[in-house]
mmCIF file of C-alpha atoms in Angstrom:
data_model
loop_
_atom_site.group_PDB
_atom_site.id
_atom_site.type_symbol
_atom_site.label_atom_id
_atom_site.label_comp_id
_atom_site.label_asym_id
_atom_site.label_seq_id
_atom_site.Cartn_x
_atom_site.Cartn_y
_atom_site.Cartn_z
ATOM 1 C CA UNK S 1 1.980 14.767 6.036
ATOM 2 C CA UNK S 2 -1.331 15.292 4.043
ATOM 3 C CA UNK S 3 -4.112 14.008 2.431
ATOM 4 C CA UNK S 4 -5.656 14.695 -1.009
ATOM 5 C CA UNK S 5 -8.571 15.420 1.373
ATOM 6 C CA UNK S 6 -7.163 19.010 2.911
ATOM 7 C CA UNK S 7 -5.664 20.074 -0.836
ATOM 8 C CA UNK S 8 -9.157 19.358 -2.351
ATOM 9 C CA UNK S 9 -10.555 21.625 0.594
ATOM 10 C CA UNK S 10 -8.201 24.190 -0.160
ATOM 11 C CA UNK S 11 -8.383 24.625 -3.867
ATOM 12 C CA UNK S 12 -12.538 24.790 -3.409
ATOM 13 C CA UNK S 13 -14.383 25.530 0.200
ATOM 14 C CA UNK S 14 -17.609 24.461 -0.903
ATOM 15 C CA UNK S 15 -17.716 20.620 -1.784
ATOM 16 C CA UNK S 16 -18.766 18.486 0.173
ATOM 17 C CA UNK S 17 -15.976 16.241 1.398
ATOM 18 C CA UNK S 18 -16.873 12.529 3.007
ATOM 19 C CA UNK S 19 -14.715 10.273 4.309
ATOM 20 C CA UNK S 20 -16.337 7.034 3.918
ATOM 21 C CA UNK S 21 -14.831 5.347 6.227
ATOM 22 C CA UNK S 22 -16.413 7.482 8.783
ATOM 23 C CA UNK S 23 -19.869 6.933 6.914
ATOM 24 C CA UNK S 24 -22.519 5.736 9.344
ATOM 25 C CA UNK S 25 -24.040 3.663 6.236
ATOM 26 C CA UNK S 26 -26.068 4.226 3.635
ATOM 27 C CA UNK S 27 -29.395 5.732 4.673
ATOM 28 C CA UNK S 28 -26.875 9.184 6.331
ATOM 29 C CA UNK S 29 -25.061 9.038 1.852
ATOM 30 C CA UNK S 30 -28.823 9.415 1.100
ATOM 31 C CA UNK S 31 -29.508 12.343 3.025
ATOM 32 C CA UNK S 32 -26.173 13.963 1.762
ATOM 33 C CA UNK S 33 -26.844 13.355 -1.636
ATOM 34 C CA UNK S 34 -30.704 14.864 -1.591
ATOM 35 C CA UNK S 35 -28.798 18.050 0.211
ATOM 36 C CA UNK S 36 -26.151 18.394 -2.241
ATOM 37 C CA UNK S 37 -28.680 18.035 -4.805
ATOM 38 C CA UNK S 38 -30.738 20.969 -3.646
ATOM 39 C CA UNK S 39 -27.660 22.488 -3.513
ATOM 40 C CA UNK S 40 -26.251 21.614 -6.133
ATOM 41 C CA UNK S 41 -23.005 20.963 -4.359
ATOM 42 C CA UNK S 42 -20.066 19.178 -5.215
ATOM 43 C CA UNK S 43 -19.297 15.375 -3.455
ATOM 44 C CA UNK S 44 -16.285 14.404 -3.570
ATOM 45 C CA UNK S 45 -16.133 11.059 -1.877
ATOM 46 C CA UNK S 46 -12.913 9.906 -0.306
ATOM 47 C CA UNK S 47 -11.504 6.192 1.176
ATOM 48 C CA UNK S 48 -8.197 5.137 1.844
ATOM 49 C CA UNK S 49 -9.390 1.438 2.012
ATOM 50 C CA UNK S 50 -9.316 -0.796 -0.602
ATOM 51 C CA UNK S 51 -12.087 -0.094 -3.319
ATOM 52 C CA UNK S 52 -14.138 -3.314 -2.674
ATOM 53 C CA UNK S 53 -14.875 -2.173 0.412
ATOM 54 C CA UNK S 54 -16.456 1.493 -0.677
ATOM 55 C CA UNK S 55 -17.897 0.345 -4.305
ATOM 56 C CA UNK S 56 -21.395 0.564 -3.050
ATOM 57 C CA UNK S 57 -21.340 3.761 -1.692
ATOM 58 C CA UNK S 58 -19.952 5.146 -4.974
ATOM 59 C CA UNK S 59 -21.916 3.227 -7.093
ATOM 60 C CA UNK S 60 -25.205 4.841 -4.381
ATOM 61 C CA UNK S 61 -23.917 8.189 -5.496
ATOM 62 C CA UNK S 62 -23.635 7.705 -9.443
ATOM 63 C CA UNK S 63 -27.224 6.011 -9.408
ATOM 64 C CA UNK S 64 -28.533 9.424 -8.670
ATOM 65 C CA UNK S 65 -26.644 12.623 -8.917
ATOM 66 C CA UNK S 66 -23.444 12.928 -11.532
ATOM 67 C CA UNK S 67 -21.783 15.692 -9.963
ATOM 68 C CA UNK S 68 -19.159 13.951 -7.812
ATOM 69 C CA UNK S 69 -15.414 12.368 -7.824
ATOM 70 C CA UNK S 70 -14.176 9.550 -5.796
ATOM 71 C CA UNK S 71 -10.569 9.499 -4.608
ATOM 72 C CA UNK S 72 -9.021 5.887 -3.787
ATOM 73 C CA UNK S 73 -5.311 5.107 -3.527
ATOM 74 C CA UNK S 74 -3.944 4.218 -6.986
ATOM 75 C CA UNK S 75 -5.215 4.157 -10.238
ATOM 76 C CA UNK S 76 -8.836 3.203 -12.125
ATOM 77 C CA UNK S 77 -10.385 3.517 -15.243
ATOM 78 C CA UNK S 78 -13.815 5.595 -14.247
ATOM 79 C CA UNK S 79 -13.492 8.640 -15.341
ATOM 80 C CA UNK S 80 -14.977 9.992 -11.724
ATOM 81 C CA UNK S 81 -11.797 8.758 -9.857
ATOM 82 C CA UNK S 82 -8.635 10.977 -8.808
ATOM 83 C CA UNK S 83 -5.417 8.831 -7.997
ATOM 84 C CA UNK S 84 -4.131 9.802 -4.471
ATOM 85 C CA UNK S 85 -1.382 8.294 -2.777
ATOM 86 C CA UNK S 86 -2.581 8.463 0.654
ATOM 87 C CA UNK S 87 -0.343 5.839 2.403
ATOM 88 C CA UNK S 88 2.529 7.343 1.159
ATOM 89 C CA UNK S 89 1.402 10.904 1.559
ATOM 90 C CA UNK S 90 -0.262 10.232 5.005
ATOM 91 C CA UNK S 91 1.881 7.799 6.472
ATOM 92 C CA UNK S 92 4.960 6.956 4.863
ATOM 93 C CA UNK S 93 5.726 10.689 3.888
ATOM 94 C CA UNK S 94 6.948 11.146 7.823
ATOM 95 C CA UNK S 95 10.493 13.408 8.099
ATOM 96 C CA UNK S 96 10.575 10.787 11.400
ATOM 97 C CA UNK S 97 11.105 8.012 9.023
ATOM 98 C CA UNK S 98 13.952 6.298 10.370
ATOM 99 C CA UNK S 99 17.095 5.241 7.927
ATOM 100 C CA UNK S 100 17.803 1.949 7.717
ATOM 101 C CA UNK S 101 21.397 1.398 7.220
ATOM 102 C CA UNK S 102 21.952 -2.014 4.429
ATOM 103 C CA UNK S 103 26.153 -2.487 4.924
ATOM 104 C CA UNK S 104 25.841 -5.644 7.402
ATOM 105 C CA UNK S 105 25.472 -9.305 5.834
ATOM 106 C CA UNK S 106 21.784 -10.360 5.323
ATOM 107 C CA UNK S 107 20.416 -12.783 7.708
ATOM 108 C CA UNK S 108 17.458 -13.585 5.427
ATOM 109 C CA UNK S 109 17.491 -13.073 1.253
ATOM 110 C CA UNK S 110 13.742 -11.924 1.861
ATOM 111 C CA UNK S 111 10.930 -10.764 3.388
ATOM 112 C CA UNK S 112 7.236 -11.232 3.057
ATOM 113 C CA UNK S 113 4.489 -9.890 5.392
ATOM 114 C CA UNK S 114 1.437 -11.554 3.687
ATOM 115 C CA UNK S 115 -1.445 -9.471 4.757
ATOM 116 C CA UNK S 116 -4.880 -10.994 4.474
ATOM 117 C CA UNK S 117 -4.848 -14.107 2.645
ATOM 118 C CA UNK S 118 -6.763 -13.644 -0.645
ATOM 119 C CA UNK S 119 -6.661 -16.052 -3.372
ATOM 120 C CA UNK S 120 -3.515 -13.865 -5.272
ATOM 121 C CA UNK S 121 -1.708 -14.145 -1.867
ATOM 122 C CA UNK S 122 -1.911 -17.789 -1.591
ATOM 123 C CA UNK S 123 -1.014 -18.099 -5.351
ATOM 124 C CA UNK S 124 2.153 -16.660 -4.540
ATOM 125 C CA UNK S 125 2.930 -18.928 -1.039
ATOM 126 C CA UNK S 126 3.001 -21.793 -3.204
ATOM 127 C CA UNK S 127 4.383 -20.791 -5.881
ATOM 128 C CA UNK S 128 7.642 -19.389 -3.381
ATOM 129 C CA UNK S 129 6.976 -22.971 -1.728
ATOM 130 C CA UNK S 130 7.592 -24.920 -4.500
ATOM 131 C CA UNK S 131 10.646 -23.366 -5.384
ATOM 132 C CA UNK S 132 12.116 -23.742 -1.287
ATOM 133 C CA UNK S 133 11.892 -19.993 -1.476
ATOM 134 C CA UNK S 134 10.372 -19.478 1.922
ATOM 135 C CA UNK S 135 12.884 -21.643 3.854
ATOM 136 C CA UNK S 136 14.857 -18.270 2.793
ATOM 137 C CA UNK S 137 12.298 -16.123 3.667
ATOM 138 C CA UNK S 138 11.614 -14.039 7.221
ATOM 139 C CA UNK S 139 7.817 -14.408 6.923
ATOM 140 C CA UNK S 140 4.300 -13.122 8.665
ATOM 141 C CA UNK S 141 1.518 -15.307 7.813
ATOM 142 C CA UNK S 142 -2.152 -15.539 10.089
ATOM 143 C CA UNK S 143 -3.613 -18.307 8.495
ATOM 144 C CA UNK S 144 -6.813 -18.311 10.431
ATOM 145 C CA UNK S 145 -8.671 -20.916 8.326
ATOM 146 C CA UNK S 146 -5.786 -23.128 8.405
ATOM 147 C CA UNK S 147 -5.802 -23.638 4.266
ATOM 148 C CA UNK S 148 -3.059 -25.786 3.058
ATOM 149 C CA UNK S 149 -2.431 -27.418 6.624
ATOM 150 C CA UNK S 150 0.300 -29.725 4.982
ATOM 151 C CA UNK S 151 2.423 -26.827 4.167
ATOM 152 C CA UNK S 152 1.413 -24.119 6.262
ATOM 153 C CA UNK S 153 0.790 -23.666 10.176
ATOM 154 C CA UNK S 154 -2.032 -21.421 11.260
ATOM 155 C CA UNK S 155 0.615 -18.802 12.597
ATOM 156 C CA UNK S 156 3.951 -18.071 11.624
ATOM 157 C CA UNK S 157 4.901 -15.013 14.058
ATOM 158 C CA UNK S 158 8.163 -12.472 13.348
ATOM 159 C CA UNK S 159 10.795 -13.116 15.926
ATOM 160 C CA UNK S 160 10.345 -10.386 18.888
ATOM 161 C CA UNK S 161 13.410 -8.301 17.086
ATOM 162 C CA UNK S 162 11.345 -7.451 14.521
ATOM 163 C CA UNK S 163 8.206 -5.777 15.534
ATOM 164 C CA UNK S 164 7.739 -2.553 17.413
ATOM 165 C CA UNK S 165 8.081 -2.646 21.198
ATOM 166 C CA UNK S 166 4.645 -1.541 21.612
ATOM 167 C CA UNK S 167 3.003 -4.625 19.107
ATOM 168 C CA UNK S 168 5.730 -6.430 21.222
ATOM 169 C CA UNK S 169 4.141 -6.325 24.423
ATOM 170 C CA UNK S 170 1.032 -6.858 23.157
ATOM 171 C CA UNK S 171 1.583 -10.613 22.097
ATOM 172 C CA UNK S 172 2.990 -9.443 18.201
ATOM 173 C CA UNK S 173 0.800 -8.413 15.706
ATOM 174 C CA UNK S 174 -2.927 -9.576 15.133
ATOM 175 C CA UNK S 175 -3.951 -8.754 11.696
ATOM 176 C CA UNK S 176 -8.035 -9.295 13.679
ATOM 177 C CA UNK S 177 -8.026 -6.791 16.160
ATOM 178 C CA UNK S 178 -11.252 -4.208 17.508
ATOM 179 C CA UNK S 179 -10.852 -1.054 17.094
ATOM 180 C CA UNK S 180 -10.513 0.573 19.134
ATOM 181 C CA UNK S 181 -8.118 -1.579 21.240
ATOM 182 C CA UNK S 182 -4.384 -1.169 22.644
ATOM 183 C CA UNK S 183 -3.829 -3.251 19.155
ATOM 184 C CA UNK S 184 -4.936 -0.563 16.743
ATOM 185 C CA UNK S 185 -3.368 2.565 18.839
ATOM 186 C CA UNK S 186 -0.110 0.743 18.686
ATOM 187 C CA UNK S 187 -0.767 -0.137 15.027
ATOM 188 C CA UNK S 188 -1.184 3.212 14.263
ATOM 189 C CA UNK S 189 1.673 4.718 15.749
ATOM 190 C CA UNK S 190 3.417 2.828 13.179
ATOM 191 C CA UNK S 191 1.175 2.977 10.606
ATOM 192 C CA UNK S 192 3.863 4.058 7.090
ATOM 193 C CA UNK S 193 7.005 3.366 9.468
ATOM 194 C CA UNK S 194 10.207 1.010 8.501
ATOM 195 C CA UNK S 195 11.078 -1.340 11.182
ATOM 196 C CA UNK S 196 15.121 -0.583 11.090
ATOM 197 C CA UNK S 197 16.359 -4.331 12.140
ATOM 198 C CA UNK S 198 13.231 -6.049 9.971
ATOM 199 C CA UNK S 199 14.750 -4.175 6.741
ATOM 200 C CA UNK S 200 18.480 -4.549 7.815
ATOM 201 C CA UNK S 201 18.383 -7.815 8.438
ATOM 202 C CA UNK S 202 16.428 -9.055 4.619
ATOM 203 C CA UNK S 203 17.421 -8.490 1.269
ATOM 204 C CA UNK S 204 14.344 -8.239 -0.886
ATOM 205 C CA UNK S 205 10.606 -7.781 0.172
ATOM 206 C CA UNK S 206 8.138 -9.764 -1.176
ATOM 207 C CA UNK S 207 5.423 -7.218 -1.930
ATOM 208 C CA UNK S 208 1.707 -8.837 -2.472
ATOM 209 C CA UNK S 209 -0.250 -5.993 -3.173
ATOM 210 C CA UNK S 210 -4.135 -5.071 -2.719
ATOM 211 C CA UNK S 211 -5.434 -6.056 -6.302
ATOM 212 C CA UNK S 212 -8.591 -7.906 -5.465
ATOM 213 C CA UNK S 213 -10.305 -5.982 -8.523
ATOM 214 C CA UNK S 214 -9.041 -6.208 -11.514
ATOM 215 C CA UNK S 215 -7.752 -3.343 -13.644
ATOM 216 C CA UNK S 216 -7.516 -1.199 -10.441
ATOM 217 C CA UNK S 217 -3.840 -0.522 -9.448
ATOM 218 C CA UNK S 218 -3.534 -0.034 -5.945
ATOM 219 C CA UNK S 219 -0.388 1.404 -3.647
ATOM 220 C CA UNK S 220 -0.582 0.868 0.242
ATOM 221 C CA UNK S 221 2.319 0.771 2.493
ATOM 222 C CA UNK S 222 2.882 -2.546 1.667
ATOM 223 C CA UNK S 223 4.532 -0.839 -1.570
ATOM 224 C CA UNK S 224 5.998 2.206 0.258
ATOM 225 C CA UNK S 225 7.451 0.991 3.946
ATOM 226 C CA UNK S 226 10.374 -1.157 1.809
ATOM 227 C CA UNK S 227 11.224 1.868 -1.223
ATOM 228 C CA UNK S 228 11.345 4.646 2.527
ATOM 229 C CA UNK S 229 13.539 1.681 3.756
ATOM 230 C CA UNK S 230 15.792 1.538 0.648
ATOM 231 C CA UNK S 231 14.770 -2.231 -0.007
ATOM 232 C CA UNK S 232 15.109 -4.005 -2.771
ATOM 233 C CA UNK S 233 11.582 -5.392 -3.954
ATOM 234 C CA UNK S 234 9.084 -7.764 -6.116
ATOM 235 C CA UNK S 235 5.877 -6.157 -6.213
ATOM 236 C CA UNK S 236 2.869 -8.621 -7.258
ATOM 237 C CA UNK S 237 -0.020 -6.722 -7.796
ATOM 238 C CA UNK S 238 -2.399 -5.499 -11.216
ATOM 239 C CA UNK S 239 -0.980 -4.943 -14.574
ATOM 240 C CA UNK S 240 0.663 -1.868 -14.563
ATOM 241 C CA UNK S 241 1.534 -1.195 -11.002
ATOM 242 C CA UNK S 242 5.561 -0.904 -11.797
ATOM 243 C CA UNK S 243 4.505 1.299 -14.783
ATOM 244 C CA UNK S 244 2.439 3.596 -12.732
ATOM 245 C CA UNK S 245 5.085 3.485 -10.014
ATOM 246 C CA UNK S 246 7.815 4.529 -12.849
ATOM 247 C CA UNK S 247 5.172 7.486 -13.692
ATOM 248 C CA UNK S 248 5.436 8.945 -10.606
ATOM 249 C CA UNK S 249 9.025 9.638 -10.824
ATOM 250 C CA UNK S 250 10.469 6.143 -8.965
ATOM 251 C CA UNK S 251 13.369 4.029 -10.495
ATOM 252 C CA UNK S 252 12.889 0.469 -9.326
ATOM 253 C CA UNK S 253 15.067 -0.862 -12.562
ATOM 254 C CA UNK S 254 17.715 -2.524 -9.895
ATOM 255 C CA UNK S 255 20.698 -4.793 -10.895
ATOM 256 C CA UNK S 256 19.629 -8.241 -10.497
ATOM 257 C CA UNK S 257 15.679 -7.437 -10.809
ATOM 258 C CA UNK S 258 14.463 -8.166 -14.836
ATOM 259 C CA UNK S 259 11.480 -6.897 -15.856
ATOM 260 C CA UNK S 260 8.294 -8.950 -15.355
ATOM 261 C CA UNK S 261 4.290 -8.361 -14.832
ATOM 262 C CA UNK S 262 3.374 -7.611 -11.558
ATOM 263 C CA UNK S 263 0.381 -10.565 -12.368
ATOM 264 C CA UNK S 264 3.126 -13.131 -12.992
ATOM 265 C CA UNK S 265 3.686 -14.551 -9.408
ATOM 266 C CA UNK S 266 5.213 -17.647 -11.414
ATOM 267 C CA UNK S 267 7.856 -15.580 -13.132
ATOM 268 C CA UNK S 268 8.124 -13.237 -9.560
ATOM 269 C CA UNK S 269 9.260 -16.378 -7.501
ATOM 270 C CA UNK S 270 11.285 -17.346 -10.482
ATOM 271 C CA UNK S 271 13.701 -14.075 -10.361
ATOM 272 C CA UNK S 272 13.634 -14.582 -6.435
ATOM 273 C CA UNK S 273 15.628 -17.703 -7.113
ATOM 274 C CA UNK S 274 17.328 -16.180 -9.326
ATOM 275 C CA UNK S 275 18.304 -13.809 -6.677
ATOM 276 C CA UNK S 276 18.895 -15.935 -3.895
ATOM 277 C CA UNK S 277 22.077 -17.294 -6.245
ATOM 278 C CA UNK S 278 23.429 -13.798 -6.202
ATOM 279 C CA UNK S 279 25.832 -11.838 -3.746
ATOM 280 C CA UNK S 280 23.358 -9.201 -1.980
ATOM 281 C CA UNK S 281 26.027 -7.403 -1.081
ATOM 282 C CA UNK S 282 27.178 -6.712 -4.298
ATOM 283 C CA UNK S 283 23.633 -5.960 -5.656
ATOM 284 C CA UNK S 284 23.031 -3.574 -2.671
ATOM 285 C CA UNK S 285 26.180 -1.797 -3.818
ATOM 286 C CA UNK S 286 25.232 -1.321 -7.814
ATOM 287 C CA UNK S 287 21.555 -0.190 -6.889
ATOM 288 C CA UNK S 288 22.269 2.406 -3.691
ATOM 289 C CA UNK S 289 22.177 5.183 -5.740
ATOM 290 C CA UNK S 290 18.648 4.440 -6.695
ATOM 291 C CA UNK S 291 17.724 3.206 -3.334
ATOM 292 C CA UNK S 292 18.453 6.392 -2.331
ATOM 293 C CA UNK S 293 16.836 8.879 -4.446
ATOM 294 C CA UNK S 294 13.841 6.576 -4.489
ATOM 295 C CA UNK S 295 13.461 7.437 -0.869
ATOM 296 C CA UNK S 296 14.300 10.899 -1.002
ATOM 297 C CA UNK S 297 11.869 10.813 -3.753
ATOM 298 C CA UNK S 298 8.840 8.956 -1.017
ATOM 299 C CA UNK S 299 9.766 11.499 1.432
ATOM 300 C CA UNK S 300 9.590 14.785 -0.725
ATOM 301 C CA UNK S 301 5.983 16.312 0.860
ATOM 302 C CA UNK S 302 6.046 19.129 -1.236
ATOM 303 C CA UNK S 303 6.068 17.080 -4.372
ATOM 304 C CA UNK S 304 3.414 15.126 -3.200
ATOM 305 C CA UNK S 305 1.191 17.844 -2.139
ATOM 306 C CA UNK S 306 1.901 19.196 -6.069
ATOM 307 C CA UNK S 307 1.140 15.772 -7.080
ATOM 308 C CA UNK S 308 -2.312 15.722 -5.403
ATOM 309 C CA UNK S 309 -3.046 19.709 -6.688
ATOM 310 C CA UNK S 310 -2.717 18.409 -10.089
ATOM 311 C CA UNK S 311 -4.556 15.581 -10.041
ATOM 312 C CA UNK S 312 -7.317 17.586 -8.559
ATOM 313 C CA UNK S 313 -6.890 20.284 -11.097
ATOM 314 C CA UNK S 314 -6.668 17.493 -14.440
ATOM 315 C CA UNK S 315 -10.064 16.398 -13.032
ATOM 316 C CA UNK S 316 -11.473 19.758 -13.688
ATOM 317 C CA UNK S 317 -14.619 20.984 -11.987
ATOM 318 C CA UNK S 318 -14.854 22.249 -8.682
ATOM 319 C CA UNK S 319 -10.554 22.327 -9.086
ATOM 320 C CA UNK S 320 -10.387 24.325 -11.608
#
């Protein structure tokens, strides 16, 4: 397992790498930049959170010094940004992995672990609501504000036989947690890992990905966990994200699963209907070949290390 990180140290010595999630804050960017700057040092800024998050440290840089990338997980349209696929690479990536075997009947048609509740999430709740979807559904939902109290509880927790022993014993998973706390380690001994009986036991995930900015395309494990699991899967997220998962060599064209835009939660929840009239069996048993080599595919390091060494080197610079 590796991060863009170590190749970008490898193919030059002398950037300066920051992680900016170990950033103190802004006044410790200004002293690196006025360093680099006498210098005249590479920065090459790196975050595997979500780009809201790390916008104003990039945007701190840019004001004043141009010689600099920024590495985020997925794709964007500035011309200082190198795709990574950190959660895969990092976390997913993991010869460990365990195989999750799909020939036992379904006990649930799908799966959806909603994450923080954004506005795109909720669009997508009621949208499966309306359609009965989520009677179907095995579903994670912390709804701390308690929006939409007439259709939705504050908590909907997985049964114990799906989470880790470890997130088990600590009450089940609490998406607000310290860090650090026994809740984050045991979070992140899992962090990238398929739950074997969770992916067994569902047909389809329900992917509602991080696209709080528009025109960004973002991959997390949210994406990854279900194609290392051999899942089948809906992915709502920014326009493009199937497209850019298709360019980096993954076939999610399964029997039973039309096209659609990844912004169309509408039209998503529509094909989950559409599924939910089908025999998963049978659609399990027309798409395993492509399960399959989509996972072999996740789990293929050296690729992704390759991957990483190239996008480094199309940036140019310091990589060259």
């Amino acid at each position: 397992m590796h991060r863009i990180l170590d190749i970008a140290k490898e193919l030059n010595p002398d950037i300066k790498a920051i992680d900016l999630d170990r950033l103190s804050g802004p006044q410790e960017m200004d002293q690196i930049v006025t360093e680099c700057k006498r210098k005249n040092q590479f920065i090459f800024l790196y975050a595997i959170d979500n780009y809201r998050r790390q916008r104003h440290y990039v945007d701190q840089v840019r004001q004043s010094y141009d010689n600099f990338a920024f590495s985020t997980c997925g794709l964007h349209q500035d011309n200082q940004h190198i795709p990574n696929v950190h959660f895969l690479s990092f976390d997913a990536c993991d010869p460990t992995q365990p195989l999750v075997r799909h020939d036992s009947p379904k006990k649930y048609p799908f799966v959806f672990l909603t994450g923080q509740l954004h506005k795109h999430r909720w669009d997508m709740l009621l949208a499966l609501s309306d359609r009965g979807i989520l009677k179907d559904t095995l579903l994670s939902l912390q709804n701390y504000d308690h929006a939409h109290a007439h259709l939705f509880p504050k908590l909907i927790k997985l049964p114990a036989e799906y989470e880790w022993p470890e997130i088990q014993q600590l009450g089940g998973y609490q998406q607000k947690h310290q860090v650090p706390s026994p809740m984050s380690d045991a979070i992140g001994k899992y962090n990238g890992k398929a739950m074997p009986r969770l992916y067994a036991d569902t047909g389809c995930s329900i992917v509602s990905e991080t696209n709080q900015d528009k025109g960004i395309v973002y991959l997390t494990e949210k994406t990854w966990i279900p194609i290392v699991a051999e899942h089948l899967l809906l992915i709502q997220g920014n326009h493009g994200t199937n497209e850019y998962l298709r360019s980096l060599g993954f076939d999610l064209d399964y029997e039973g699963i039309p096209d659609y835009d990844n912004t169309d939660h509408e039209h998503i929840a529509d094909i989950c209907g559409s599924i939910r009239e089908k025999d998963l069996g049978q659609l399990y048993k027309a798409s395993r070949d492509k399960r399959r080599n989509n996972r072999v595919h996740a789990l293929d390091e050296k690729f992704w290390i390759d991957y990483h060494r190239k996008q480094l080197k199309n940036f140019g610079g310091p990589f060259v």
